[in-house]
mmCIF file with all atom_site columns, C-alpha atoms in Angstrom:
data_model
loop_
_atom_site.group_PDB
_atom_site.id
_atom_site.type_symbol
_atom_site.label_atom_id
_atom_site.label_alt_id
_atom_site.label_comp_id
_atom_site.label_asym_id
_atom_site.label_entity_id
_atom_site.label_seq_id
_atom_site.pdbx_PDB_ins_code
_atom_site.Cartn_x
_atom_site.Cartn_y
_atom_site.Cartn_z
_atom_site.occupancy
_atom_site.B_iso_or_equiv
_atom_site.pdbx_formal_charge
_atom_site.auth_seq_id
_atom_site.auth_comp_id
_atom_site.auth_asym_id
_atom_site.auth_atom_id
_atom_site.pdbx_PDB_model_num
ATOM 1   C CA . MET A 1 1   ? 13.164  115.233 -94.876  1.00 0.00 ? 25  MET A CA 1
ATOM 2   C CA . ASP A 1 2   ? 11.411  112.071 -94.386  1.00 0.00 ? 26  ASP A CA 1
ATOM 3   C CA . ARG A 1 3   ? 11.667  109.205 -96.948  1.00 0.00 ? 27  ARG A CA 1
ATOM 4   C CA . ARG A 1 4   ? 8.784   108.774 -98.840  1.00 0.00 ? 28  ARG A CA 1
ATOM 5   C CA . ALA A 1 5   ? 7.588   105.075 -99.509  1.00 0.00 ? 29  ALA A CA 1
ATOM 6   C CA . ARG A 1 6   ? 8.038   103.605 -102.931 1.00 0.00 ? 30  ARG A CA 1
ATOM 7   C CA . VAL A 1 7   ? 5.319   101.791 -104.654 1.00 0.00 ? 31  VAL A CA 1
ATOM 8   C CA . LEU A 1 8   ? 5.677   99.912  -107.968 1.00 0.00 ? 32  LEU A CA 1
ATOM 9   C CA . VAL A 1 9   ? 2.201   99.677  -109.794 1.00 0.00 ? 33  VAL A CA 1
ATOM 10  C CA . VAL A 1 10  ? 2.190   96.648  -112.168 1.00 0.00 ? 34  VAL A CA 1
ATOM 11  C CA . GLU A 1 11  ? -0.937  96.840  -114.220 1.00 0.00 ? 35  GLU A CA 1
ATOM 12  C CA . ASP A 1 12  ? -1.536  96.324  -118.093 1.00 0.00 ? 36  ASP A CA 1
ATOM 13  C CA . GLU A 1 13  ? -4.437  98.645  -118.345 1.00 0.00 ? 37  GLU A CA 1
ATOM 14  C CA . HIS A 1 14  ? -2.689  101.939 -119.160 1.00 0.00 ? 38  HIS A CA 1
ATOM 15  C CA . GLU A 1 15  ? -5.602  104.263 -118.087 1.00 0.00 ? 39  GLU A CA 1
ATOM 16  C CA . LEU A 1 16  ? -6.158  102.249 -114.623 1.00 0.00 ? 40  LEU A CA 1
ATOM 17  C CA . ARG A 1 17  ? -2.349  102.286 -114.025 1.00 0.00 ? 41  ARG A CA 1
ATOM 18  C CA . GLU A 1 18  ? -2.053  105.973 -114.640 1.00 0.00 ? 42  GLU A CA 1
ATOM 19  C CA . LEU A 1 19  ? -5.075  106.841 -112.398 1.00 0.00 ? 43  LEU A CA 1
ATOM 20  C CA . ILE A 1 20  ? -3.497  104.796 -109.414 1.00 0.00 ? 44  ILE A CA 1
ATOM 21  C CA . ALA A 1 21  ? -0.183  106.260 -109.907 1.00 0.00 ? 45  ALA A CA 1
ATOM 22  C CA . GLN A 1 22  ? -1.600  109.719 -109.905 1.00 0.00 ? 46  GLN A CA 1
ATOM 23  C CA . TRP A 1 23  ? -3.668  108.739 -106.571 1.00 0.00 ? 47  TRP A CA 1
ATOM 24  C CA . LEU A 1 24  ? -0.515  107.487 -104.957 1.00 0.00 ? 48  LEU A CA 1
ATOM 25  C CA . ASP A 1 25  ? 1.309   110.310 -106.026 1.00 0.00 ? 49  ASP A CA 1
ATOM 26  C CA . ALA A 1 26  ? -1.137  112.786 -104.475 1.00 0.00 ? 50  ALA A CA 1
ATOM 27  C CA . LYS A 1 27  ? -1.011  110.533 -101.126 1.00 0.00 ? 51  LYS A CA 1
ATOM 28  C CA . GLY A 1 28  ? 2.692   111.118 -100.887 1.00 0.00 ? 52  GLY A CA 1
ATOM 29  C CA . TYR A 1 29  ? 4.308   107.844 -102.287 1.00 0.00 ? 53  TYR A CA 1
ATOM 30  C CA . ILE A 1 30  ? 7.059   107.718 -104.907 1.00 0.00 ? 54  ILE A CA 1
ATOM 31  C CA . VAL A 1 31  ? 5.614   105.613 -107.700 1.00 0.00 ? 55  VAL A CA 1
ATOM 32  C CA . SER A 1 32  ? 6.892   103.570 -110.664 1.00 0.00 ? 56  SER A CA 1
ATOM 33  C CA . GLN A 1 33  ? 4.915   101.974 -113.144 1.00 0.00 ? 57  GLN A CA 1
ATOM 34  C CA . ALA A 1 34  ? 5.175   98.711  -115.160 1.00 0.00 ? 58  ALA A CA 1
ATOM 35  C CA . ALA A 1 35  ? 2.996   97.518  -117.839 1.00 0.00 ? 59  ALA A CA 1
ATOM 36  C CA . ASP A 1 36  ? 3.612   93.666  -117.292 1.00 0.00 ? 60  ASP A CA 1
ATOM 37  C CA . GLY A 1 37  ? 5.666   91.369  -115.240 1.00 0.00 ? 61  GLY A CA 1
ATOM 38  C CA . GLN A 1 38  ? 8.661   91.612  -117.666 1.00 0.00 ? 62  GLN A CA 1
ATOM 39  C CA . ASP A 1 39  ? 8.677   95.540  -117.194 1.00 0.00 ? 63  ASP A CA 1
ATOM 40  C CA . ALA A 1 40  ? 8.793   95.039  -113.452 1.00 0.00 ? 64  ALA A CA 1
ATOM 41  C CA . VAL A 1 41  ? 11.445  92.460  -113.607 1.00 0.00 ? 65  VAL A CA 1
ATOM 42  C CA . GLU A 1 42  ? 13.660  94.848  -115.869 1.00 0.00 ? 66  GLU A CA 1
ATOM 43  C CA . LEU A 1 43  ? 12.789  97.761  -113.340 1.00 0.00 ? 67  LEU A CA 1
ATOM 44  C CA . ILE A 1 44  ? 13.942  95.912  -110.369 1.00 0.00 ? 68  ILE A CA 1
ATOM 45  C CA . ASP A 1 45  ? 17.151  94.369  -112.211 1.00 0.00 ? 69  ASP A CA 1
ATOM 46  C CA . ALA A 1 46  ? 18.009  97.830  -112.784 1.00 0.00 ? 70  ALA A CA 1
ATOM 47  C CA . GLY A 1 47  ? 18.079  98.815  -109.405 1.00 0.00 ? 71  GLY A CA 1
ATOM 48  C CA . LEU A 1 48  ? 14.350  99.714  -108.380 1.00 0.00 ? 72  LEU A CA 1
ATOM 49  C CA . GLU A 1 49  ? 13.635  98.785  -104.976 1.00 0.00 ? 73  GLU A CA 1
ATOM 50  C CA . PRO A 1 50  ? 9.983   99.433  -104.030 1.00 0.00 ? 74  PRO A CA 1
ATOM 51  C CA . ASP A 1 51  ? 8.566   99.178  -100.669 1.00 0.00 ? 75  ASP A CA 1
ATOM 52  C CA . VAL A 1 52  ? 5.401   97.732  -101.912 1.00 0.00 ? 76  VAL A CA 1
ATOM 53  C CA . ILE A 1 53  ? 4.540   96.205  -105.135 1.00 0.00 ? 77  ILE A CA 1
ATOM 54  C CA . LEU A 1 54  ? 0.804   96.732  -106.250 1.00 0.00 ? 78  LEU A CA 1
ATOM 55  C CA . LEU A 1 55  ? 0.403   93.619  -108.705 1.00 0.00 ? 79  LEU A CA 1
ATOM 56  C CA . ASP A 1 56  ? -2.322  92.677  -111.242 1.00 0.00 ? 80  ASP A CA 1
ATOM 57  C CA . LEU A 1 57  ? -2.415  88.962  -112.146 1.00 0.00 ? 81  LEU A CA 1
ATOM 58  C CA . SER A 1 58  ? -3.593  89.102  -115.719 1.00 0.00 ? 82  SER A CA 1
ATOM 59  C CA . LEU A 1 59  ? -0.671  90.683  -117.642 1.00 0.00 ? 83  LEU A CA 1
ATOM 60  C CA . PRO A 1 60  ? 0.863   90.215  -121.275 1.00 0.00 ? 84  PRO A CA 1
ATOM 61  C CA . ARG A 1 61  ? 4.425   88.684  -121.731 1.00 0.00 ? 85  ARG A CA 1
ATOM 62  C CA . MET A 1 62  ? 4.862   87.901  -117.932 1.00 0.00 ? 86  MET A CA 1
ATOM 63  C CA . SER A 1 63  ? 1.797   87.140  -115.966 1.00 0.00 ? 87  SER A CA 1
ATOM 64  C CA . GLY A 1 64  ? 1.378   88.443  -112.362 1.00 0.00 ? 88  GLY A CA 1
ATOM 65  C CA . ARG A 1 65  ? 1.857   85.053  -111.227 1.00 0.00 ? 89  ARG A CA 1
ATOM 66  C CA . GLU A 1 66  ? 4.793   84.424  -112.996 1.00 0.00 ? 90  GLU A CA 1
ATOM 67  C CA . PHE A 1 67  ? 6.441   87.832  -111.774 1.00 0.00 ? 91  PHE A CA 1
ATOM 68  C CA . LEU A 1 68  ? 5.667   86.750  -108.305 1.00 0.00 ? 92  LEU A CA 1
ATOM 69  C CA . GLU A 1 69  ? 7.439   83.360  -108.589 1.00 0.00 ? 93  GLU A CA 1
ATOM 70  C CA . TRP A 1 70  ? 10.408  85.267  -110.185 1.00 0.00 ? 94  TRP A CA 1
ATOM 71  C CA . LEU A 1 71  ? 10.294  87.641  -107.302 1.00 0.00 ? 95  LEU A CA 1
ATOM 72  C CA . ARG A 1 72  ? 10.116  84.954  -104.526 1.00 0.00 ? 96  ARG A CA 1
ATOM 73  C CA . ALA A 1 73  ? 13.112  83.262  -106.023 1.00 0.00 ? 97  ALA A CA 1
ATOM 74  C CA . GLN A 1 74  ? 15.296  86.339  -105.583 1.00 0.00 ? 98  GLN A CA 1
ATOM 75  C CA . PRO A 1 75  ? 16.868  86.191  -102.281 1.00 0.00 ? 99  PRO A CA 1
ATOM 76  C CA . ARG A 1 76  ? 17.372  89.995  -102.333 1.00 0.00 ? 100 ARG A CA 1
ATOM 77  C CA . HIS A 1 77  ? 13.471  90.574  -103.144 1.00 0.00 ? 101 HIS A CA 1
ATOM 78  C CA . GLU A 1 78  ? 11.785  87.424  -101.708 1.00 0.00 ? 102 GLU A CA 1
ATOM 79  C CA . HIS A 1 79  ? 10.396  89.385  -98.712  1.00 0.00 ? 103 HIS A CA 1
ATOM 80  C CA . ARG A 1 80  ? 9.314   92.429  -100.626 1.00 0.00 ? 104 ARG A CA 1
ATOM 81  C CA . PRO A 1 81  ? 5.614   93.111  -99.646  1.00 0.00 ? 105 PRO A CA 1
ATOM 82  C CA . VAL A 1 82  ? 2.964   92.441  -102.610 1.00 0.00 ? 106 VAL A CA 1
ATOM 83  C CA . ILE A 1 83  ? -0.560  93.416  -102.805 1.00 0.00 ? 107 ILE A CA 1
ATOM 84  C CA . VAL A 1 84  ? -2.464  91.823  -105.655 1.00 0.00 ? 108 VAL A CA 1
ATOM 85  C CA . ALA A 1 85  ? -5.196  93.613  -107.170 1.00 0.00 ? 109 ALA A CA 1
ATOM 86  C CA . SER A 1 86  ? -7.251  91.470  -109.765 1.00 0.00 ? 110 SER A CA 1
ATOM 87  C CA . ALA A 1 87  ? -10.512 90.582  -111.375 1.00 0.00 ? 111 ALA A CA 1
ATOM 88  C CA . TYR A 1 88  ? -9.484  87.055  -111.244 1.00 0.00 ? 112 TYR A CA 1
ATOM 89  C CA . LEU A 1 89  ? -8.904  86.273  -107.650 1.00 0.00 ? 113 LEU A CA 1
ATOM 90  C CA . ASP A 1 90  ? -11.677 83.609  -107.316 1.00 0.00 ? 114 ASP A CA 1
ATOM 91  C CA . GLU A 1 91  ? -9.906  81.213  -109.918 1.00 0.00 ? 115 GLU A CA 1
ATOM 92  C CA . MET A 1 92  ? -6.960  80.684  -107.536 1.00 0.00 ? 116 MET A CA 1
ATOM 93  C CA . PRO A 1 93  ? -5.910  83.272  -104.744 1.00 0.00 ? 117 PRO A CA 1
ATOM 94  C CA . PRO A 1 94  ? -2.158  84.007  -104.773 1.00 0.00 ? 118 PRO A CA 1
ATOM 95  C CA . MET A 1 95  ? -0.305  82.616  -102.152 1.00 0.00 ? 119 MET A CA 1
ATOM 96  C CA . ASP A 1 96  ? 2.749   84.368  -100.410 1.00 0.00 ? 120 ASP A CA 1
ATOM 97  C CA . VAL A 1 97  ? 1.224   88.137  -100.701 1.00 0.00 ? 121 VAL A CA 1
ATOM 98  C CA . GLU A 1 98  ? 0.456   90.477  -97.958  1.00 0.00 ? 122 GLU A CA 1
ATOM 99  C CA . THR A 1 99  ? -3.083  90.829  -99.137  1.00 0.00 ? 123 THR A CA 1
ATOM 100 C CA . SER A 1 100 ? -5.400  90.855  -102.295 1.00 0.00 ? 124 SER A CA 1
ATOM 101 C CA . PHE A 1 101 ? -8.153  92.926  -103.414 1.00 0.00 ? 125 PHE A CA 1
ATOM 102 C CA . GLN A 1 102 ? -10.721 91.814  -105.974 1.00 0.00 ? 126 GLN A CA 1
ATOM 103 C CA . LYS A 1 103 ? -11.100 94.582  -108.881 1.00 0.00 ? 127 LYS A CA 1
ATOM 104 C CA . PRO A 1 104 ? -12.696 96.945  -108.638 1.00 0.00 ? 128 PRO A CA 1
ATOM 105 C CA . PHE A 1 105 ? -11.401 97.740  -105.248 1.00 0.00 ? 129 PHE A CA 1
ATOM 106 C CA . ARG A 1 106 ? -12.109 100.630 -102.760 1.00 0.00 ? 130 ARG A CA 1
ATOM 107 C CA . PRO A 1 107 ? -9.254  103.135 -102.624 1.00 0.00 ? 131 PRO A CA 1
ATOM 108 C CA . ASP A 1 108 ? -9.587  103.504 -98.777  1.00 0.00 ? 132 ASP A CA 1
ATOM 109 C CA . ARG A 1 109 ? -8.846  99.756  -98.497  1.00 0.00 ? 133 ARG A CA 1
ATOM 110 C CA . LEU A 1 110 ? -5.609  100.171 -100.452 1.00 0.00 ? 134 LEU A CA 1
ATOM 111 C CA . ALA A 1 111 ? -4.567  103.256 -98.702  1.00 0.00 ? 135 ALA A CA 1
ATOM 112 C CA . ALA A 1 112 ? -5.096  101.714 -95.171  1.00 0.00 ? 136 ALA A CA 1
ATOM 113 C CA . GLU A 1 113 ? -3.024  98.564  -96.462  1.00 0.00 ? 137 GLU A CA 1
ATOM 114 C CA . LEU A 1 114 ? -0.207  100.646 -97.873  1.00 0.00 ? 138 LEU A CA 1
ATOM 115 C CA . ALA A 1 115 ? -0.032  102.797 -94.830  1.00 0.00 ? 139 ALA A CA 1
ATOM 116 C CA . ARG A 1 116 ? 0.191   99.290  -92.704  1.00 0.00 ? 140 ARG A CA 1
ATOM 117 C CA . LEU A 1 117 ? 2.902   98.083  -95.057  1.00 0.00 ? 141 LEU A CA 1
ATOM 118 C CA . THR A 1 118 ? 5.002   101.133 -95.307  1.00 0.00 ? 142 THR A CA 1
ATOM 119 C CA . GLY A 1 119 ? 4.678   102.491 -91.588  1.00 0.00 ? 143 GLY A CA 1
ATOM 120 C CA . GLU A 1 120 ? 3.134   105.675 -93.223  1.00 0.00 ? 144 GLU A CA 1
ATOM 121 C CA . THR A 1 121 ? 0.502   107.669 -91.250  1.00 0.00 ? 145 THR A CA 1
#
């Protein structure tokens, strides 16, 4: 049995997070969800090792930028691939991520990027 790629979706809008998770699940990914950066930190600290993180920037408690700073400061996770999907990319595009999409984004672009980053076909 082939190992399926794991994606962590960090998105505060519940309906959008669920929609993305269902879509990714249908594409064959193993999906975990976090409502904000703090939830994502707790999942990773508990042992979650996603192959790719899909990250919103505008989040409560701990923003996407703060989460990204935390992630890059962790030697074990500093090179973990991150895709940013945000409505606020024009203000200050994030550095140190694999790619970023302006919301709303086309699912086929996300699918292609995830396939590239995970080696899935």
